[in-house]
Coordinates of C-alpha atoms in Angstrom, one line a residue:
M1 CA 104.2 68.9 118.5
L2 CA 102.1 72.8 118.8
Q3 CA 104.9 75.3 120.7
R4 CA 103.7 77.6 122.7
R5 CA 105.9 81.2 121.1
G6 CA 105.6 84.9 121.4
L7 CA 107.8 87.0 119.5
S8 CA 110.9 84.9 120.9
S9 CA 110.1 82.8 118.3
A10 CA 111.0 85.3 115.3
N11 CA 114.1 86.1 117.8
H12 CA 116.4 86.4 114.9
L13 CA 113.8 88.8 113.1
T14 CA 113.4 91.5 115.8
G15 CA 116.9 90.7 117.5
H16 CA 115.4 91.0 121.6
R17 CA 113.3 88.4 124.0
V18 CA 110.2 88.8 125.0
H19 CA 107.6 86.6 125.7
A20 CA 103.9 86.7 124.1
F21 CA 102.6 89.7 121.2
D22 CA 100.1 92.5 122.1
Y23 CA 97.9 92.4 119.4
I24 CA 98.4 89.6 116.5
I25 CA 96.4 90.1 113.3
I26 CA 95.2 87.1 111.3
G27 CA 95.0 88.1 107.4
A28 CA 97.4 90.9 105.7
G29 CA 94.3 91.6 103.0
S30 CA 93.2 95.4 103.0
A31 CA 92.0 96.0 106.5
G32 CA 95.4 93.6 107.9
C33 CA 97.9 95.8 106.5
V34 CA 96.2 99.0 107.6
L35 CA 96.3 97.7 111.7
A36 CA 99.6 96.2 111.5
N37 CA 100.9 99.8 110.3
R38 CA 98.7 101.9 112.4
L39 CA 99.3 99.9 115.7
S40 CA 102.5 99.5 115.4
A41 CA 104.3 103.1 115.4
D42 CA 103.7 103.1 119.4
P43 CA 107.2 101.5 119.5
K44 CA 106.1 99.5 122.8
V45 CA 103.0 97.6 121.0
R46 CA 104.3 94.4 119.5
V47 CA 102.3 93.0 116.3
L48 CA 102.7 89.6 114.8
L49 CA 100.8 89.5 111.3
L50 CA 100.0 86.5 110.4
E51 CA 99.4 85.9 106.8
A52 CA 98.7 82.1 104.9
G53 CA 99.8 83.4 101.8
P54 CA 103.5 84.2 99.7
R55 CA 104.6 87.5 99.6
D56 CA 103.8 89.2 97.1
W57 CA 106.4 89.9 95.1
H58 CA 105.4 88.3 91.1
P59 CA 105.8 91.0 89.5
F60 CA 102.2 91.0 87.6
I61 CA 101.0 92.3 90.5
H62 CA 102.9 95.4 90.6
M63 CA 102.1 96.2 87.4
P64 CA 98.1 96.8 86.4
A65 CA 97.1 95.3 83.1
G66 CA 99.0 91.5 84.7
L67 CA 95.7 91.5 87.2
A68 CA 94.4 89.3 83.4
K69 CA 97.4 87.2 84.3
L70 CA 96.8 86.1 88.0
V71 CA 93.3 84.8 87.5
G72 CA 94.9 81.6 86.5
K73 CA 97.7 81.9 89.7
K74 CA 95.8 79.1 92.1
G75 CA 99.4 80.2 94.7
V76 CA 97.3 84.2 95.4
N77 CA 94.0 83.5 95.2
W78 CA 91.5 81.1 97.4
D79 CA 90.0 79.9 94.8
Y80 CA 85.8 79.5 95.8
D81 CA 83.1 78.8 94.4
T82 CA 79.5 78.9 95.7
A83 CA 76.9 75.9 96.1
P84 CA 74.7 75.4 93.4
E85 CA 72.6 78.6 92.8
P86 CA 69.3 78.2 92.4
H87 CA 68.2 80.8 90.6
L88 CA 70.8 81.2 88.0
D89 CA 70.2 78.5 86.4
N90 CA 72.0 75.9 89.3
R91 CA 75.2 77.2 88.5
T92 CA 78.3 77.4 91.2
L93 CA 79.8 80.4 90.2
W94 CA 83.8 81.3 91.0
W95 CA 84.2 84.0 93.8
P96 CA 88.5 84.5 93.6
R97 CA 89.6 86.2 97.1
G98 CA 93.4 87.7 97.4
K99 CA 95.4 85.2 99.1
V100 CA 99.2 87.4 99.1
L101 CA 101.0 90.3 100.8
G102 CA 97.8 92.6 100.7
G103 CA 94.9 90.3 100.1
S104 CA 92.2 91.0 97.6
S105 CA 93.9 94.5 97.0
S106 CA 97.0 92.8 95.2
I107 CA 94.7 91.2 92.5
N108 CA 91.9 93.0 91.6
A109 CA 91.3 96.3 89.7
M110 CA 92.3 98.6 91.2
C111 CA 88.9 101.2 90.7
Y112 CA 89.0 104.1 93.8
V113 CA 85.6 103.6 94.4
R114 CA 83.7 105.3 98.0
G115 CA 80.2 104.4 97.6
H116 CA 77.3 106.7 98.5
A117 CA 77.8 109.0 102.0
R118 CA 74.0 107.3 102.1
D119 CA 75.5 104.3 102.7
Y120 CA 77.6 105.0 105.6
D121 CA 74.3 107.2 107.0
D122 CA 72.0 104.3 106.0
W123 CA 74.8 102.2 108.6
A124 CA 74.3 103.9 111.4
A125 CA 70.5 104.1 111.0
Q126 CA 70.6 100.2 111.4
G127 CA 72.5 100.4 114.0
A128 CA 76.1 101.1 113.0
T129 CA 77.0 104.2 116.0
G130 CA 79.9 105.9 114.6
W131 CA 79.8 105.0 111.2
D132 CA 78.0 107.6 109.5
W133 CA 79.1 109.7 106.7
H134 CA 80.0 112.6 109.0
S135 CA 82.1 110.2 110.9
V136 CA 83.8 108.0 108.7
L137 CA 84.3 110.6 105.9
P138 CA 87.9 112.0 108.0
F139 CA 89.6 107.9 108.0
F140 CA 88.4 107.9 104.0
K141 CA 90.9 111.5 103.7
R142 CA 93.7 109.6 106.5
N143 CA 93.8 106.6 103.8
E144 CA 93.9 108.5 100.6
G145 CA 96.8 109.5 98.5
N146 CA 95.8 111.6 95.5
R147 CA 97.7 113.5 92.8
R148 CA 95.2 115.9 92.2
G149 CA 95.2 117.6 95.4
R150 CA 93.3 118.1 99.3
D151 CA 89.8 119.2 98.6
D152 CA 86.8 119.0 101.4
L153 CA 86.8 115.7 100.3
H154 CA 89.6 114.3 99.8
G155 CA 93.1 114.1 100.8
E156 CA 96.9 114.1 99.3
L157 CA 98.7 113.2 102.1
G158 CA 97.5 109.6 102.9
P159 CA 99.2 105.8 102.2
L160 CA 97.2 104.7 99.8
A161 CA 98.0 106.7 96.3
V162 CA 95.0 107.4 94.2
S163 CA 95.8 107.8 90.9
D164 CA 94.5 109.4 87.1
L165 CA 95.6 106.5 84.5
R166 CA 98.0 107.2 83.2
Y167 CA 97.3 105.4 79.7
T168 CA 93.7 103.9 78.0
N169 CA 92.1 102.3 75.3
P170 CA 90.8 104.8 72.9
L171 CA 86.9 102.5 73.3
S172 CA 86.8 104.2 77.2
Q173 CA 86.9 107.0 76.0
V174 CA 84.0 105.2 72.9
F175 CA 81.8 104.9 75.7
I176 CA 82.1 107.3 77.6
D177 CA 81.3 109.7 74.8
A178 CA 78.3 106.7 73.4
A179 CA 77.2 106.6 77.8
A180 CA 76.4 110.5 76.9
Q181 CA 74.6 110.2 74.0
A182 CA 72.3 107.8 75.7
G183 CA 71.4 110.8 78.3
Y184 CA 73.7 110.3 81.0
P185 CA 76.2 113.6 82.1
R186 CA 79.9 113.0 82.7
N187 CA 81.8 113.1 86.1
N188 CA 85.8 113.4 86.6
D189 CA 85.1 112.1 89.8
F190 CA 82.8 108.9 91.4
N191 CA 83.3 110.1 94.9
G192 CA 82.9 114.2 94.6
H193 CA 79.6 115.7 95.7
V194 CA 78.2 113.6 92.9
Q195 CA 78.5 109.7 92.5
E196 CA 76.2 109.7 89.4
G197 CA 77.2 109.9 85.5
V198 CA 80.1 108.5 83.7
G199 CA 83.8 108.9 83.5
F200 CA 87.5 107.0 84.1
Y201 CA 88.1 105.4 87.7
Q202 CA 90.7 106.6 90.0
V203 CA 92.7 103.8 90.2
T204 CA 94.5 102.7 93.6
Q205 CA 98.1 103.2 91.2
K206 CA 101.7 105.1 92.2
D207 CA 103.7 106.0 89.7
G208 CA 102.4 103.8 87.5
A209 CA 102.4 100.6 89.5
R210 CA 99.6 99.2 91.9
C211 CA 99.5 100.8 95.1
S212 CA 98.0 97.6 97.2
A213 CA 97.5 97.7 101.0
A214 CA 100.9 95.8 101.8
V215 CA 102.1 98.4 99.5
A216 CA 100.7 101.3 100.5
Y217 CA 101.2 100.4 104.7
L218 CA 102.8 97.0 105.6
H219 CA 105.5 98.0 102.8
P220 CA 107.2 101.0 104.9
V221 CA 107.0 99.4 108.0
R222 CA 108.6 95.9 107.9
N223 CA 111.7 96.8 109.6
R224 CA 110.0 97.9 112.9
K225 CA 111.6 95.8 114.8
N226 CA 108.4 95.7 117.7
L227 CA 106.4 94.2 113.9
V228 CA 106.7 90.7 112.7
V229 CA 105.4 89.5 110.0
R230 CA 104.9 86.1 108.7
T231 CA 103.8 84.0 105.1
G232 CA 102.5 81.1 104.8
A233 CA 101.0 80.9 108.2
M234 CA 97.9 79.3 108.1
V235 CA 95.6 79.6 111.6
S236 CA 93.8 77.0 112.6
R237 CA 91.7 78.5 115.7
I238 CA 91.8 81.6 117.9
T239 CA 92.2 80.4 121.6
F240 CA 90.6 81.5 124.4
E241 CA 91.4 81.4 128.5
Q242 CA 88.0 82.1 130.2
G243 CA 86.5 83.9 128.0
R244 CA 89.0 85.9 126.1
A245 CA 90.5 85.3 123.5
N246 CA 94.9 84.9 124.6
G247 CA 96.5 83.3 121.2
V248 CA 96.1 81.7 117.9
T249 CA 97.4 78.6 116.6
C250 CA 98.7 78.0 113.3
A251 CA 100.6 76.4 110.3
V252 CA 103.4 77.5 109.3
N253 CA 106.5 76.0 107.0
G254 CA 104.4 72.5 108.0
A255 CA 105.1 73.6 111.8
A256 CA 102.0 74.3 114.3
F257 CA 102.8 76.9 116.5
H258 CA 100.4 79.1 119.3
Y259 CA 101.8 82.4 119.1
E260 CA 100.4 84.4 122.6
C261 CA 98.4 87.8 123.2
T262 CA 97.7 89.9 125.7
R263 CA 96.1 93.0 124.9
E264 CA 93.6 91.3 121.4
V265 CA 93.2 89.7 118.5
L266 CA 91.9 90.8 115.5
L267 CA 90.5 88.9 112.8
S268 CA 90.8 90.4 109.0
G269 CA 90.4 87.7 106.9
G270 CA 87.5 88.8 104.8
A271 CA 83.9 88.2 104.7
I272 CA 84.7 84.5 103.8
N273 CA 87.8 83.6 105.5
S274 CA 86.3 85.5 109.1
P275 CA 83.3 84.2 109.7
Q276 CA 85.0 80.1 109.1
L277 CA 88.1 80.8 111.1
L278 CA 84.7 82.1 114.5
M279 CA 83.1 78.8 113.5
L280 CA 86.0 77.1 113.6
S281 CA 87.5 78.9 117.3
G282 CA 83.8 78.0 118.9
I283 CA 81.8 81.3 118.2
G284 CA 78.7 80.7 115.8
P285 CA 75.5 78.2 115.4
A286 CA 76.1 76.4 118.3
A287 CA 74.1 73.1 116.4
Q288 CA 76.2 73.8 113.7
L289 CA 79.9 73.3 115.7
Q290 CA 78.3 70.6 118.1
Q291 CA 77.7 69.1 114.8
H292 CA 81.4 68.7 113.5
G293 CA 82.7 68.3 116.5
I294 CA 83.4 71.7 118.1
K295 CA 83.6 73.4 121.5
V296 CA 81.0 75.7 121.2
V297 CA 82.9 79.1 123.3
H298 CA 79.6 81.0 122.5
D299 CA 76.7 80.6 120.5
A300 CA 76.4 83.6 118.1
P301 CA 73.2 82.5 115.6
N302 CA 74.5 85.8 113.3
V303 CA 77.9 84.1 111.6
G304 CA 78.1 83.5 108.6
E305 CA 74.1 85.1 107.9
N306 CA 73.5 88.0 106.3
L307 CA 75.9 87.3 102.8
Q308 CA 75.9 90.2 100.8
D309 CA 77.5 90.1 97.3
H310 CA 76.7 92.6 93.4
L311 CA 75.4 90.0 91.2
D312 CA 77.2 91.4 87.6
I313 CA 76.0 91.2 84.0
C314 CA 78.1 91.6 81.1
T315 CA 77.2 92.0 77.5
L316 CA 79.6 91.8 74.5
Q317 CA 80.2 93.1 71.5
H318 CA 83.1 91.7 68.5
S319 CA 84.7 94.9 67.4
T320 CA 85.6 96.0 63.6
Q321 CA 88.9 97.3 64.5
P322 CA 91.3 95.6 66.3
I323 CA 92.1 98.2 68.6
T324 CA 90.7 96.1 71.6
Y325 CA 93.3 94.4 74.4
D326 CA 92.4 90.8 73.0
R327 CA 95.8 90.8 70.8
A328 CA 97.5 92.8 72.5
S329 CA 101.1 91.4 72.8
D330 CA 102.1 89.8 76.8
A331 CA 106.0 90.1 75.7
K332 CA 105.4 93.2 74.3
I333 CA 103.4 95.2 76.9
A334 CA 105.4 93.7 80.1
F335 CA 108.6 94.3 78.1
E336 CA 107.5 98.8 77.8
Y337 CA 106.8 98.8 80.8
F338 CA 108.9 97.5 83.4
L339 CA 111.9 99.0 80.9
R340 CA 110.4 102.7 79.5
G341 CA 108.8 103.6 82.7
H342 CA 105.5 101.8 83.7
S343 CA 104.8 103.1 80.4
G344 CA 102.1 102.1 78.0
P345 CA 99.3 99.7 78.1
G346 CA 100.7 97.9 81.1
S347 CA 100.2 100.7 83.5
S348 CA 96.5 99.9 82.4
N349 CA 93.8 98.3 85.0
I350 CA 91.7 96.9 82.3
A351 CA 88.1 98.4 83.8
E352 CA 89.7 102.1 82.6
A353 CA 86.2 103.8 82.2
G354 CA 82.8 103.3 83.7
G355 CA 80.1 105.1 86.4
F356 CA 77.0 105.0 88.7
L357 CA 73.6 105.3 86.7
R358 CA 70.2 105.4 88.5
S359 CA 67.8 103.4 87.1
P360 CA 64.3 104.2 86.5
L361 CA 63.3 101.9 89.4
A362 CA 65.5 104.3 91.8
P363 CA 64.4 103.9 95.3
D364 CA 65.7 106.9 96.5
D365 CA 68.3 109.7 94.6
R366 CA 71.1 107.1 94.2
P367 CA 72.6 105.8 91.6
D368 CA 71.5 101.9 91.2
I369 CA 73.2 100.7 88.6
Q370 CA 77.6 100.5 89.0
L371 CA 79.1 100.2 84.7
H372 CA 82.6 99.1 84.4
F373 CA 83.4 99.2 80.7
V374 CA 86.8 96.7 79.2
P375 CA 87.9 97.1 75.6
A376 CA 88.4 93.4 75.5
M377 CA 86.3 90.5 75.3
L378 CA 85.1 89.5 79.0
D379 CA 83.4 85.8 79.6
D380 CA 84.0 83.7 82.6
H381 CA 86.5 86.3 84.6
G382 CA 88.2 85.9 81.9
R383 CA 89.0 82.4 81.8
H384 CA 87.6 82.1 78.2
R385 CA 89.4 83.5 75.7
L386 CA 87.6 84.2 72.6
R387 CA 88.8 85.0 69.0
G388 CA 88.5 87.7 67.1
D389 CA 88.1 91.9 69.4
G390 CA 85.2 92.7 71.4
Y391 CA 84.8 94.7 74.3
T392 CA 82.7 94.1 77.6
L393 CA 80.1 96.1 79.9
H394 CA 79.3 95.1 83.1
A395 CA 76.7 96.1 84.8
C396 CA 75.8 95.1 88.6
F397 CA 72.6 96.2 90.9
L398 CA 74.2 98.1 93.3
R399 CA 71.9 97.3 96.6
P400 CA 70.8 93.5 96.8
R401 CA 67.7 92.7 98.4
S402 CA 68.8 88.8 98.3
R403 CA 70.7 87.9 101.6
G404 CA 72.8 84.3 101.6
R405 CA 74.8 82.1 103.9
L406 CA 78.4 80.8 104.3
S407 CA 79.0 77.6 107.1
I408 CA 81.9 75.2 107.5
V409 CA 82.1 71.5 106.2
S410 CA 84.7 70.5 108.7
P411 CA 86.5 71.5 111.8
R412 CA 89.5 71.8 109.7
A413 CA 90.2 75.3 108.3
H414 CA 92.0 74.1 104.8
D415 CA 88.6 73.1 104.1
K416 CA 86.8 75.2 102.1
P417 CA 83.7 76.4 103.7
R418 CA 80.2 75.8 101.7
I419 CA 79.1 79.5 100.2
E420 CA 75.7 80.2 99.3
A421 CA 74.6 83.6 98.2
N422 CA 71.2 82.9 97.5
Y423 CA 71.8 85.5 94.3
L424 CA 67.9 86.6 92.9
S425 CA 66.2 85.2 95.9
D426 CA 64.2 88.3 98.0
P427 CA 60.9 87.2 97.9
E428 CA 60.0 89.7 95.6
G429 CA 62.3 89.5 92.7
F430 CA 63.0 93.1 92.2
D431 CA 67.3 92.0 92.3
L432 CA 66.4 89.9 89.1
R433 CA 64.2 92.9 87.9
M434 CA 66.9 95.0 89.2
M435 CA 68.9 93.4 86.7
I436 CA 67.2 92.5 84.2
E437 CA 67.2 97.3 83.4
C438 CA 71.4 96.4 84.3
A439 CA 71.2 94.7 81.1
K440 CA 69.1 96.5 79.1
A441 CA 71.4 100.1 79.8
A442 CA 74.4 98.4 78.7
R443 CA 72.7 97.6 75.3
T444 CA 71.5 101.7 74.9
I445 CA 75.4 102.5 75.7
F446 CA 75.3 99.8 72.8
K447 CA 73.6 101.8 69.9
Q448 CA 74.4 104.8 70.5
P449 CA 76.1 106.7 67.7
A450 CA 79.7 107.0 69.1
F451 CA 79.9 102.7 68.9
D452 CA 78.9 102.4 65.0
A453 CA 82.5 102.5 64.1
Y454 CA 83.3 99.7 66.5
R455 CA 79.8 98.0 66.4
G456 CA 80.5 94.2 65.2
A457 CA 77.9 91.2 66.1
P458 CA 76.4 90.7 69.2
I459 CA 78.0 88.5 71.5
F460 CA 76.3 87.9 74.8
P461 CA 73.5 88.0 74.2
T462 CA 73.7 86.5 70.9
R463 CA 70.9 89.3 69.9
D464 CA 70.1 92.4 70.0
D465 CA 66.4 92.1 70.2
L466 CA 65.6 90.7 73.5
D467 CA 62.5 91.0 74.9
D468 CA 62.1 90.9 79.4
K469 CA 61.8 87.3 78.7
G470 CA 64.7 87.2 76.8
L471 CA 66.6 88.7 79.2
E472 CA 65.6 87.0 82.5
A473 CA 67.3 84.1 81.2
F474 CA 71.1 85.8 79.9
V475 CA 71.4 86.9 83.3
R476 CA 71.0 82.7 84.8
A477 CA 72.5 82.2 81.7
K478 CA 75.7 84.2 82.0
A479 CA 76.1 87.1 86.3
E480 CA 78.3 86.1 87.9
T481 CA 80.2 88.0 90.6
V482 CA 81.6 91.0 90.9
Y483 CA 84.3 90.3 93.7
H484 CA 82.3 92.2 96.6
P485 CA 81.1 89.9 98.7
V486 CA 80.7 91.6 102.6
G487 CA 78.9 91.4 106.2
T488 CA 79.0 87.6 107.2
C489 CA 80.3 89.2 110.2
R490 CA 77.8 92.0 111.1
M491 CA 78.0 95.4 113.2
G492 CA 75.0 96.7 114.5
S493 CA 73.7 97.6 118.1
D494 CA 71.7 95.1 118.9
A495 CA 72.3 91.9 121.1
A496 CA 72.3 89.7 117.3
S497 CA 74.6 91.4 115.8
V498 CA 78.2 89.5 115.6
V499 CA 80.3 92.9 116.8
D500 CA 79.5 95.8 118.0
P501 CA 79.8 99.4 117.0
Q502 CA 83.6 98.2 117.6
L503 CA 83.6 95.7 116.7
R504 CA 84.2 94.0 118.9
V505 CA 83.1 90.1 119.0
R506 CA 80.0 89.7 120.8
G507 CA 79.5 87.5 124.0
V508 CA 83.7 87.0 124.5
E509 CA 86.8 89.7 124.9
G510 CA 90.0 90.2 123.0
L511 CA 88.7 89.8 119.8
R512 CA 87.7 92.0 117.1
V513 CA 86.4 91.5 113.1
V514 CA 88.0 94.6 111.3
D515 CA 86.7 94.2 107.8
A516 CA 83.9 93.9 105.5
S517 CA 82.4 90.8 106.9
V518 CA 80.9 93.4 109.5
M519 CA 79.4 96.4 106.9
P520 CA 75.9 95.4 108.2
T521 CA 74.8 96.0 103.8
L522 CA 76.9 96.5 100.7
I523 CA 78.0 100.3 100.3
G524 CA 77.4 101.6 96.1
G525 CA 80.5 100.8 95.0
N526 CA 83.4 98.7 95.7
T527 CA 84.0 97.6 98.6
N528 CA 88.1 97.6 99.1
A529 CA 88.8 101.1 99.7
P530 CA 85.3 101.8 102.3
T531 CA 87.3 98.3 104.0
M532 CA 90.7 100.2 104.3
M533 CA 88.7 103.3 106.2
I534 CA 87.5 100.8 108.9
A535 CA 90.4 99.5 109.8
E536 CA 91.6 103.0 109.3
R537 CA 88.8 103.8 111.6
I538 CA 89.7 100.7 114.7
A539 CA 92.7 101.3 114.8
E540 CA 92.4 104.9 115.5
L541 CA 89.3 103.9 117.9
M542 CA 92.0 101.5 119.0
V543 CA 95.4 104.0 119.6
G544 CA 93.2 106.8 121.2

């Protein structure tokens, strides 16, 4: 039986009885936690935050190096797969996404990267009015609590702790030295005035522990009487009355509820879940919805379209010295970390160093390749363990031209949508040429003198003398996601965009999408910090 419940369904948490929430936030990930914090700062505003996953109780979430152990934990992961990718040897690619308080910020590699300033100017030029670099910078600074201090580009008082790594493997410095020998500049701040160069990443950590969106924004305000957080709450649809969102239907611990909303429903499910839930709720391509017996609330053909992701190619090399993380004792790392003040390798984010390179094919002065160096052998997202010691260099093309799509397969929320990333499908073949450039850059760095004392036999590719055809085959056989899907609820000023520049869903009232799905195009870097910035800016707009 479907029960109609507002805040009164949680009286034991709130201590008072009212009939509905002002705001309902769907998804307690990178954006949802920000919204919950900022909107509930007004004690007169009643906020409900719904998360399909569990609380972020697992110790491996909070020990940074524990991310390697989270790979196989389906309880905190939506565990998505793409459809067979026609340009990647028809392989099905694994897409892990966070299903836990904090969302993907609770399982990611914690690299704090904003992208290039011109990426946001490009958004504005495409119709995302108000999202140019000058407009978004204040919200990055509001979000950031950088341990290096404040300057014209950085904040030091924000909830999200940004720190230098407490511990790094010696091979990470070897990588930086090798990249410098290859002619790439050193850079100690990828979010400074110049993005290009190589160095150590700053990470979203506080005192050596992961600082997820939940740690930064949600945990400090969990005792607010006007904020209710429900975990294990699977939303099946958003409900409407006369074209306005008036609540959500969801299942909590096997019981069905309808939570009512008087102001706005805020959808923060991410680039996969948000378009899926819009379609399940009757907002999407009419023909597709009707095929599954879903009543059309608004015909929005572009919901689920414009899917973009950073495709990544990993070059692996054996190490002649046993100093990598491959043979590290999990028990010893955890013992040192938890009993010795969050110190040692347990505080490492594993992808300690990296950089941004400008390839010979770059159309402008922005870097177009990003690197993540891992002092361990990382094959198939770490799910395939290799023998011995080695090191890995991730390389991805930052501004792919290929576009994919997402579609529902049934009217049920528990049925995973069909994901067609459509990698390497751009008609000009530019994405493929760039992925070959990525592989070449990695090989060039690994050949530098700095690696002479450590360089063993190549692993992937198995030969170091491949021509472009050989590298193309390598890319098609081994490239994977680097976990940055965006774009499926594109914002813009045109009628075909899914949301307007205030992230209001076109065709209905009282509903916004606030997450990475609204990005018109990928930014040049990791997407977690930009997603939190988006939520900060919209919260300010709503409160103001």
